[in-house]
Amino acid sequence: MSAMRIVLLGAPGAGKGTQAQLIAKAREIPHVSTGDMLRAAVAAETPVGKRAQAIMEAGQLVGDDIVIEITRQRLAGDECKKGFILDGFPRTRAQALALDAILMELSAPLDCCLAICVETEEVVKRLLKRAEIEGRADDREETIRERLSVYEAETAPLLDFYRDKSLLLEVPGEGIVEQVGLRIEEALG
Ligand code: AP5
Ligand code: MG
C-alpha cells in the first residue's frame, strides 16, 4: 500500500483515534495525535503540559501557537517522511493555514481529509462509556458538551475548507469499529 498524508476530522468521540490506529498499522505510517502529545506533556509536567492542562480539562482548545509548533516539529521529523495520519489537528482555520504552510515547506501535500461523521448523542454515549473505563480527565458530561460546542464553532467549518480544495472524503462513523474501518478503506481506495 502506498504511503499517504491524511488529515482525520471528526467530533470528539467520532472514532478518530480508533480508526487512525488501524489506518496507521495498515499503511505503515505514523499516527500523529495532538491530543495524545498534549496528554503526554501534561503527564510529564513539561512547560507545554503545564500550560495545556487546565484548558484541556475545561474542554477548550489549547492555543494555536503551542499546537502548531508541536505539530510542525513532529511532521518535520524523519518518521513522517513516509506519510502520516493527523488526528486532532487542524482544529481551527489558523491551524489549517499553518498546516498548509508547513507541508508546502516540506514539499509534502495532503492526499486527503477524511471526515468521520457521527450523531451528537452517539458520541456523548461513547465518551460517557469511556469515562467509566478509562477516566480521561475531559470525559465528564459537562466537558464533553463543551468539547462538542467548540468542535461545531471552530473545527466543523474546516469541512468546507477541505471540500473547497477537493480533498474531503466523508465517511459515516456509526456501526461497529470494523464496519467503519471498511468504509474508510473503501473511501481511501
Ligand atoms: P483529542 O485527544 O483530540 O480529543 P477529541 O477530539 O475530544 O476526541 P476523542 O479522542 O475523545 O475522540 P476520538 O474521535 O479520537 O474517538 P476515539 O477513537 O477515542 O483532544 C483532547 C483535547 O486536547 C482537546 O479538547 C483540546 O483541549 C486539546 N487539543 C488537541 N488537539 C488540539 C488542537 N489541534 N488544537 C487545540 N487544542 C487541541 O473513540 C471514543 C470512544 O468511542 C472510545 O472509547 C472508543 O473505544 C469508542 N469507539 C470508537 N469507535 C466506536 C464505534 N464505531 N462504536 C462504538 N464505540 C466506538
Ligand atoms: Mg482521540
CSV table of C-alpha atoms and ligand atoms in Angstrom, one decimal:
chain,number,residue,atom,x,y,z
A,1,MET,CA,0.0,0.0,0.0
A,2,SER,CA,1.3,3.4,-0.9
A,3,ALA,CA,2.4,6.0,1.8
A,4,MET,CA,-0.2,8.7,2.3
A,5,ARG,CA,-0.6,12.0,4.1
A,6,ILE,CA,-4.1,12.1,5.7
A,7,VAL,CA,-5.9,14.6,7.9
A,8,LEU,CA,-8.7,13.0,10.0
A,9,LEU,CA,-11.6,15.2,11.1
A,10,GLY,CA,-14.5,14.4,13.3
A,11,ALA,CA,-16.2,15.4,16.5
A,12,PRO,CA,-14.9,14.3,19.9
A,13,GLY,CA,-15.8,10.6,20.2
A,14,ALA,CA,-16.3,10.1,16.5
A,15,GLY,CA,-13.6,7.4,16.5
A,16,LYS,CA,-10.6,9.4,15.2
A,17,GLY,CA,-8.1,7.7,17.5
A,18,THR,CA,-9.6,4.3,17.0
A,19,GLN,CA,-9.6,4.5,13.2
A,20,ALA,CA,-6.3,6.3,13.0
A,21,GLN,CA,-4.6,3.4,14.7
A,22,LEU,CA,-6.0,1.0,12.2
A,23,ILE,CA,-5.1,3.1,9.2
A,24,ALA,CA,-1.6,3.7,10.6
A,25,LYS,CA,-1.0,0.0,11.0
A,26,ALA,CA,-2.4,-1.0,7.6
A,27,ARG,CA,-0.4,1.7,5.8
A,28,GLU,CA,2.7,1.7,7.9
A,29,ILE,CA,2.5,5.4,8.6
A,30,PRO,CA,2.8,7.2,12.0
A,31,HIS,CA,-0.3,8.2,13.9
A,32,VAL,CA,0.2,11.8,14.9
A,33,SER,CA,-2.4,12.8,17.5
A,34,THR,CA,-2.1,16.3,19.1
A,35,GLY,CA,-4.4,15.1,21.9
A,36,ASP,CA,-2.0,12.3,22.7
A,37,MET,CA,1.0,14.5,22.5
A,38,LEU,CA,-0.6,17.1,24.8
A,39,ARG,CA,-1.7,14.4,27.3
A,40,ALA,CA,1.9,13.1,27.4
A,41,ALA,CA,3.1,16.6,28.0
A,42,VAL,CA,0.6,17.0,30.9
A,43,ALA,CA,1.7,13.7,32.4
A,44,ALA,CA,5.4,14.7,32.1
A,45,GLU,CA,4.7,18.1,33.6
A,46,THR,CA,6.6,19.9,30.8
A,47,PRO,CA,6.1,23.6,30.3
A,48,VAL,CA,3.7,22.9,27.4
A,49,GLY,CA,1.8,20.4,29.6
A,50,LYS,CA,1.6,23.0,32.4
A,51,ARG,CA,0.0,25.5,30.0
A,52,ALA,CA,-2.3,22.9,28.5
A,53,GLN,CA,-3.7,21.0,31.5
A,54,ALA,CA,-6.4,23.3,32.7
A,55,ILE,CA,-7.5,24.3,29.2
A,56,MET,CA,-7.9,20.6,28.2
A,57,GLU,CA,-9.8,19.8,31.4
A,58,ALA,CA,-12.2,22.6,30.6
A,59,GLY,CA,-12.8,21.2,27.1
A,60,GLN,CA,-11.3,24.3,25.4
A,61,LEU,CA,-8.7,24.5,22.7
A,62,VAL,CA,-5.1,24.9,23.6
A,63,GLY,CA,-3.5,27.9,21.9
A,64,ASP,CA,-2.8,27.7,18.2
A,65,ASP,CA,0.9,28.8,18.7
A,66,ILE,CA,1.6,25.8,21.0
A,67,VAL,CA,-0.2,23.2,19.0
A,68,ILE,CA,1.1,24.4,15.6
A,69,GLU,CA,4.7,24.2,17.0
A,70,ILE,CA,4.5,20.7,18.4
A,71,THR,CA,2.9,19.5,15.1
A,72,ARG,CA,5.5,21.3,13.0
A,73,GLN,CA,8.3,19.5,14.9
A,74,ARG,CA,6.6,16.2,14.5
A,75,LEU,CA,5.8,16.5,10.8
A,76,ALA,CA,9.4,17.7,10.0
A,77,GLY,CA,10.8,14.5,11.7
A,78,ASP,CA,12.2,11.6,9.7
A,79,GLU,CA,9.4,9.3,10.7
A,80,CYS,CA,6.8,11.4,8.8
A,81,LYS,CA,8.7,11.2,5.6
A,82,LYS,CA,6.8,8.1,4.7
A,83,GLY,CA,3.5,9.8,5.3
A,84,PHE,CA,1.3,10.3,8.3
A,85,ILE,CA,-2.2,10.3,9.7
A,86,LEU,CA,-3.0,13.5,11.6
A,87,ASP,CA,-5.6,13.1,14.3
A,88,GLY,CA,-7.0,16.1,16.1
A,89,PHE,CA,-5.1,18.7,14.0
A,90,PRO,CA,-6.0,21.1,12.5
A,91,ARG,CA,-8.9,22.2,14.7
A,92,THR,CA,-9.1,25.9,13.7
A,93,ARG,CA,-8.8,27.8,10.5
A,94,ALA,CA,-5.4,29.3,11.7
A,95,GLN,CA,-4.1,25.7,12.2
A,96,ALA,CA,-5.3,24.6,8.8
A,97,LEU,CA,-3.5,27.5,7.2
A,98,ALA,CA,-0.4,26.8,9.2
A,99,LEU,CA,-0.6,23.1,8.1
A,100,ASP,CA,-0.7,24.2,4.5
A,101,ALA,CA,2.4,26.3,5.0
A,102,ILE,CA,4.3,23.5,6.9
A,103,LEU,CA,3.5,21.0,4.2
A,104,MET,CA,4.4,23.4,1.4
A,105,GLU,CA,7.8,23.9,3.1
A,106,LEU,CA,8.3,20.1,3.3
A,107,SER,CA,7.0,19.6,-0.3
A,108,ALA,CA,4.6,17.1,1.1
A,109,PRO,CA,1.0,17.9,0.0
A,110,LEU,CA,-2.0,16.2,1.7
A,111,ASP,CA,-3.7,13.3,-0.1
A,112,CYS,CA,-7.0,13.8,1.6
A,113,CYS,CA,-9.0,14.9,4.5
A,114,LEU,CA,-11.1,12.0,5.9
A,115,ALA,CA,-14.1,13.2,8.0
A,116,ILE,CA,-15.8,10.7,10.3
A,117,CYS,CA,-19.4,11.7,10.8
A,118,VAL,CA,-21.4,10.6,13.9
A,119,GLU,CA,-24.6,12.0,15.6
A,120,THR,CA,-24.1,14.0,18.7
A,121,GLU,CA,-26.0,11.7,21.1
A,122,GLU,CA,-24.0,8.7,19.9
A,123,VAL,CA,-20.6,10.4,20.6
A,124,VAL,CA,-21.8,11.5,24.0
A,125,LYS,CA,-22.8,7.9,24.8
A,126,ARG,CA,-19.4,6.6,23.6
A,127,LEU,CA,-17.5,9.2,25.7
A,128,LEU,CA,-19.5,8.6,28.8
A,129,LYS,CA,-18.8,4.9,28.4
A,130,ARG,CA,-15.1,5.5,28.0
A,131,ALA,CA,-15.2,7.7,31.2
A,132,GLU,CA,-16.3,4.7,33.2
A,133,ILE,CA,-13.4,2.6,31.7
A,134,GLU,CA,-10.5,5.0,31.4
A,135,GLY,CA,-11.4,8.0,33.4
A,136,ARG,CA,-9.9,10.5,30.9
A,137,ALA,CA,-10.0,13.9,32.6
A,138,ASP,CA,-12.1,15.6,29.9
A,139,ASP,CA,-14.8,12.9,29.7
A,140,ARG,CA,-17.2,14.4,32.2
A,141,GLU,CA,-20.6,15.1,30.6
A,142,GLU,CA,-20.4,18.9,31.0
A,143,THR,CA,-16.9,18.9,29.5
A,144,ILE,CA,-18.0,16.6,26.7
A,145,ARG,CA,-20.8,19.1,25.8
A,146,GLU,CA,-18.3,21.9,25.8
A,147,ARG,CA,-15.9,20.0,23.5
A,148,LEU,CA,-18.7,19.4,21.1
A,149,SER,CA,-19.7,23.0,21.0
A,150,VAL,CA,-16.1,24.1,20.4
A,151,TYR,CA,-16.0,21.5,17.6
A,152,GLU,CA,-19.1,23.0,16.0
A,153,ALA,CA,-17.8,26.5,16.3
A,154,GLU,CA,-14.1,26.1,15.4
A,155,THR,CA,-13.5,22.8,13.7
A,156,ALA,CA,-16.6,21.9,11.7
A,157,PRO,CA,-16.0,24.8,9.3
A,158,LEU,CA,-12.9,23.0,8.2
A,159,LEU,CA,-15.0,20.5,6.3
A,160,ASP,CA,-15.7,23.3,3.8
A,161,PHE,CA,-12.1,24.3,3.9
A,162,TYR,CA,-11.1,20.9,2.6
A,163,ARG,CA,-14.2,20.4,0.4
A,164,ASP,CA,-13.1,23.6,-1.4
A,165,LYS,CA,-9.7,22.0,-2.1
A,166,SER,CA,-11.4,18.8,-3.4
A,167,LEU,CA,-9.7,16.9,-0.6
A,168,LEU,CA,-12.7,15.9,1.5
A,169,LEU,CA,-13.9,12.3,1.9
A,170,GLU,CA,-16.8,11.9,4.3
A,171,VAL,CA,-17.5,8.5,5.9
A,172,PRO,CA,-20.4,7.6,8.2
A,173,GLY,CA,-19.0,6.7,11.6
A,174,GLU,CA,-21.9,4.7,13.0
A,175,GLY,CA,-21.8,1.0,13.4
A,176,ILE,CA,-19.1,-1.3,14.8
A,177,VAL,CA,-15.4,-0.3,14.6
A,178,GLU,CA,-14.6,-2.9,11.9
A,179,GLN,CA,-17.5,-1.6,9.7
A,180,VAL,CA,-16.3,1.9,9.9
A,181,GLY,CA,-12.8,0.7,9.1
A,182,LEU,CA,-14.0,-1.0,6.0
A,183,ARG,CA,-15.8,2.2,4.8
A,184,ILE,CA,-12.7,4.1,5.4
A,185,GLU,CA,-10.5,1.7,3.4
A,186,GLU,CA,-13.0,1.8,0.6
A,187,ALA,CA,-13.0,5.7,0.6
A,188,LEU,CA,-9.2,5.8,0.6
A,189,GLY,CA,-9.1,3.3,-2.2
B,1,AP5,P1,-8.3,14.9,21.5
B,1,AP5,O1,-7.5,13.9,22.2
B,1,AP5,O2,-8.1,15.1,20.0
B,1,AP5,O3,-9.8,14.5,21.8
B,1,AP5,P2,-11.2,14.7,21.0
B,1,AP5,O4,-11.2,15.3,19.7
B,1,AP5,O5,-12.1,15.3,22.0
B,1,AP5,O6,-11.6,13.3,20.6
B,1,AP5,P3,-11.5,11.9,21.4
B,1,AP5,O7,-10.1,11.5,21.5
B,1,AP5,O8,-12.3,12.0,22.7
B,1,AP5,O9,-12.3,11.0,20.4
B,1,AP5,P4,-11.9,10.3,19.1
B,1,AP5,O10,-12.6,10.9,17.9
B,1,AP5,O11,-10.4,10.1,19.0
B,1,AP5,O12,-12.6,8.9,19.3
B,1,AP5,P5,-12.0,7.6,19.9
B,1,AP5,O13,-11.5,6.7,18.8
B,1,AP5,O14,-11.2,7.8,21.1
B,1,AP5,O15,-8.2,16.3,22.2
B,1,AP5,C1,-8.3,16.5,23.5
B,1,AP5,C2,-8.1,17.9,23.9
B,1,AP5,O16,-6.7,18.3,23.6
B,1,AP5,C3,-8.9,19.0,23.2
B,1,AP5,O17,-10.2,19.2,23.8
B,1,AP5,C4,-8.0,20.2,23.4
B,1,AP5,O18,-8.1,20.8,24.6
B,1,AP5,C5,-6.6,19.6,23.2
B,1,AP5,N1,-6.2,19.6,21.8
B,1,AP5,C6,-5.9,18.5,21.0
B,1,AP5,N2,-5.6,18.9,19.8
B,1,AP5,C7,-5.7,20.2,19.7
B,1,AP5,C8,-5.5,21.2,18.7
B,1,AP5,N3,-5.2,20.8,17.4
B,1,AP5,N4,-5.7,22.5,19.0
B,1,AP5,C9,-6.1,22.9,20.2
B,1,AP5,N5,-6.2,22.0,21.2
B,1,AP5,C10,-6.1,20.7,21.0
B,1,AP5,O19,-13.4,6.9,20.4
B,1,AP5,C11,-14.1,7.4,21.5
B,1,AP5,C12,-14.7,6.2,22.3
B,1,AP5,O20,-15.6,5.5,21.5
B,1,AP5,C13,-13.6,5.2,22.7
B,1,AP5,O21,-13.9,4.6,23.9
B,1,AP5,C14,-13.7,4.1,21.6
B,1,AP5,O22,-13.3,2.9,22.1
B,1,AP5,C15,-15.2,4.2,21.3
B,1,AP5,N6,-15.5,3.9,19.9
B,1,AP5,C16,-14.7,4.2,18.8
B,1,AP5,N7,-15.3,3.8,17.6
B,1,AP5,C17,-16.5,3.2,18.0
B,1,AP5,C18,-17.6,2.6,17.3
B,1,AP5,N8,-17.6,2.5,16.0
B,1,AP5,N9,-18.6,2.1,18.0
B,1,AP5,C19,-18.7,2.2,19.4
B,1,AP5,N10,-17.7,2.8,20.1
B,1,AP5,C20,-16.6,3.3,19.4
B,2,MG,MG,-8.8,10.8,20.1
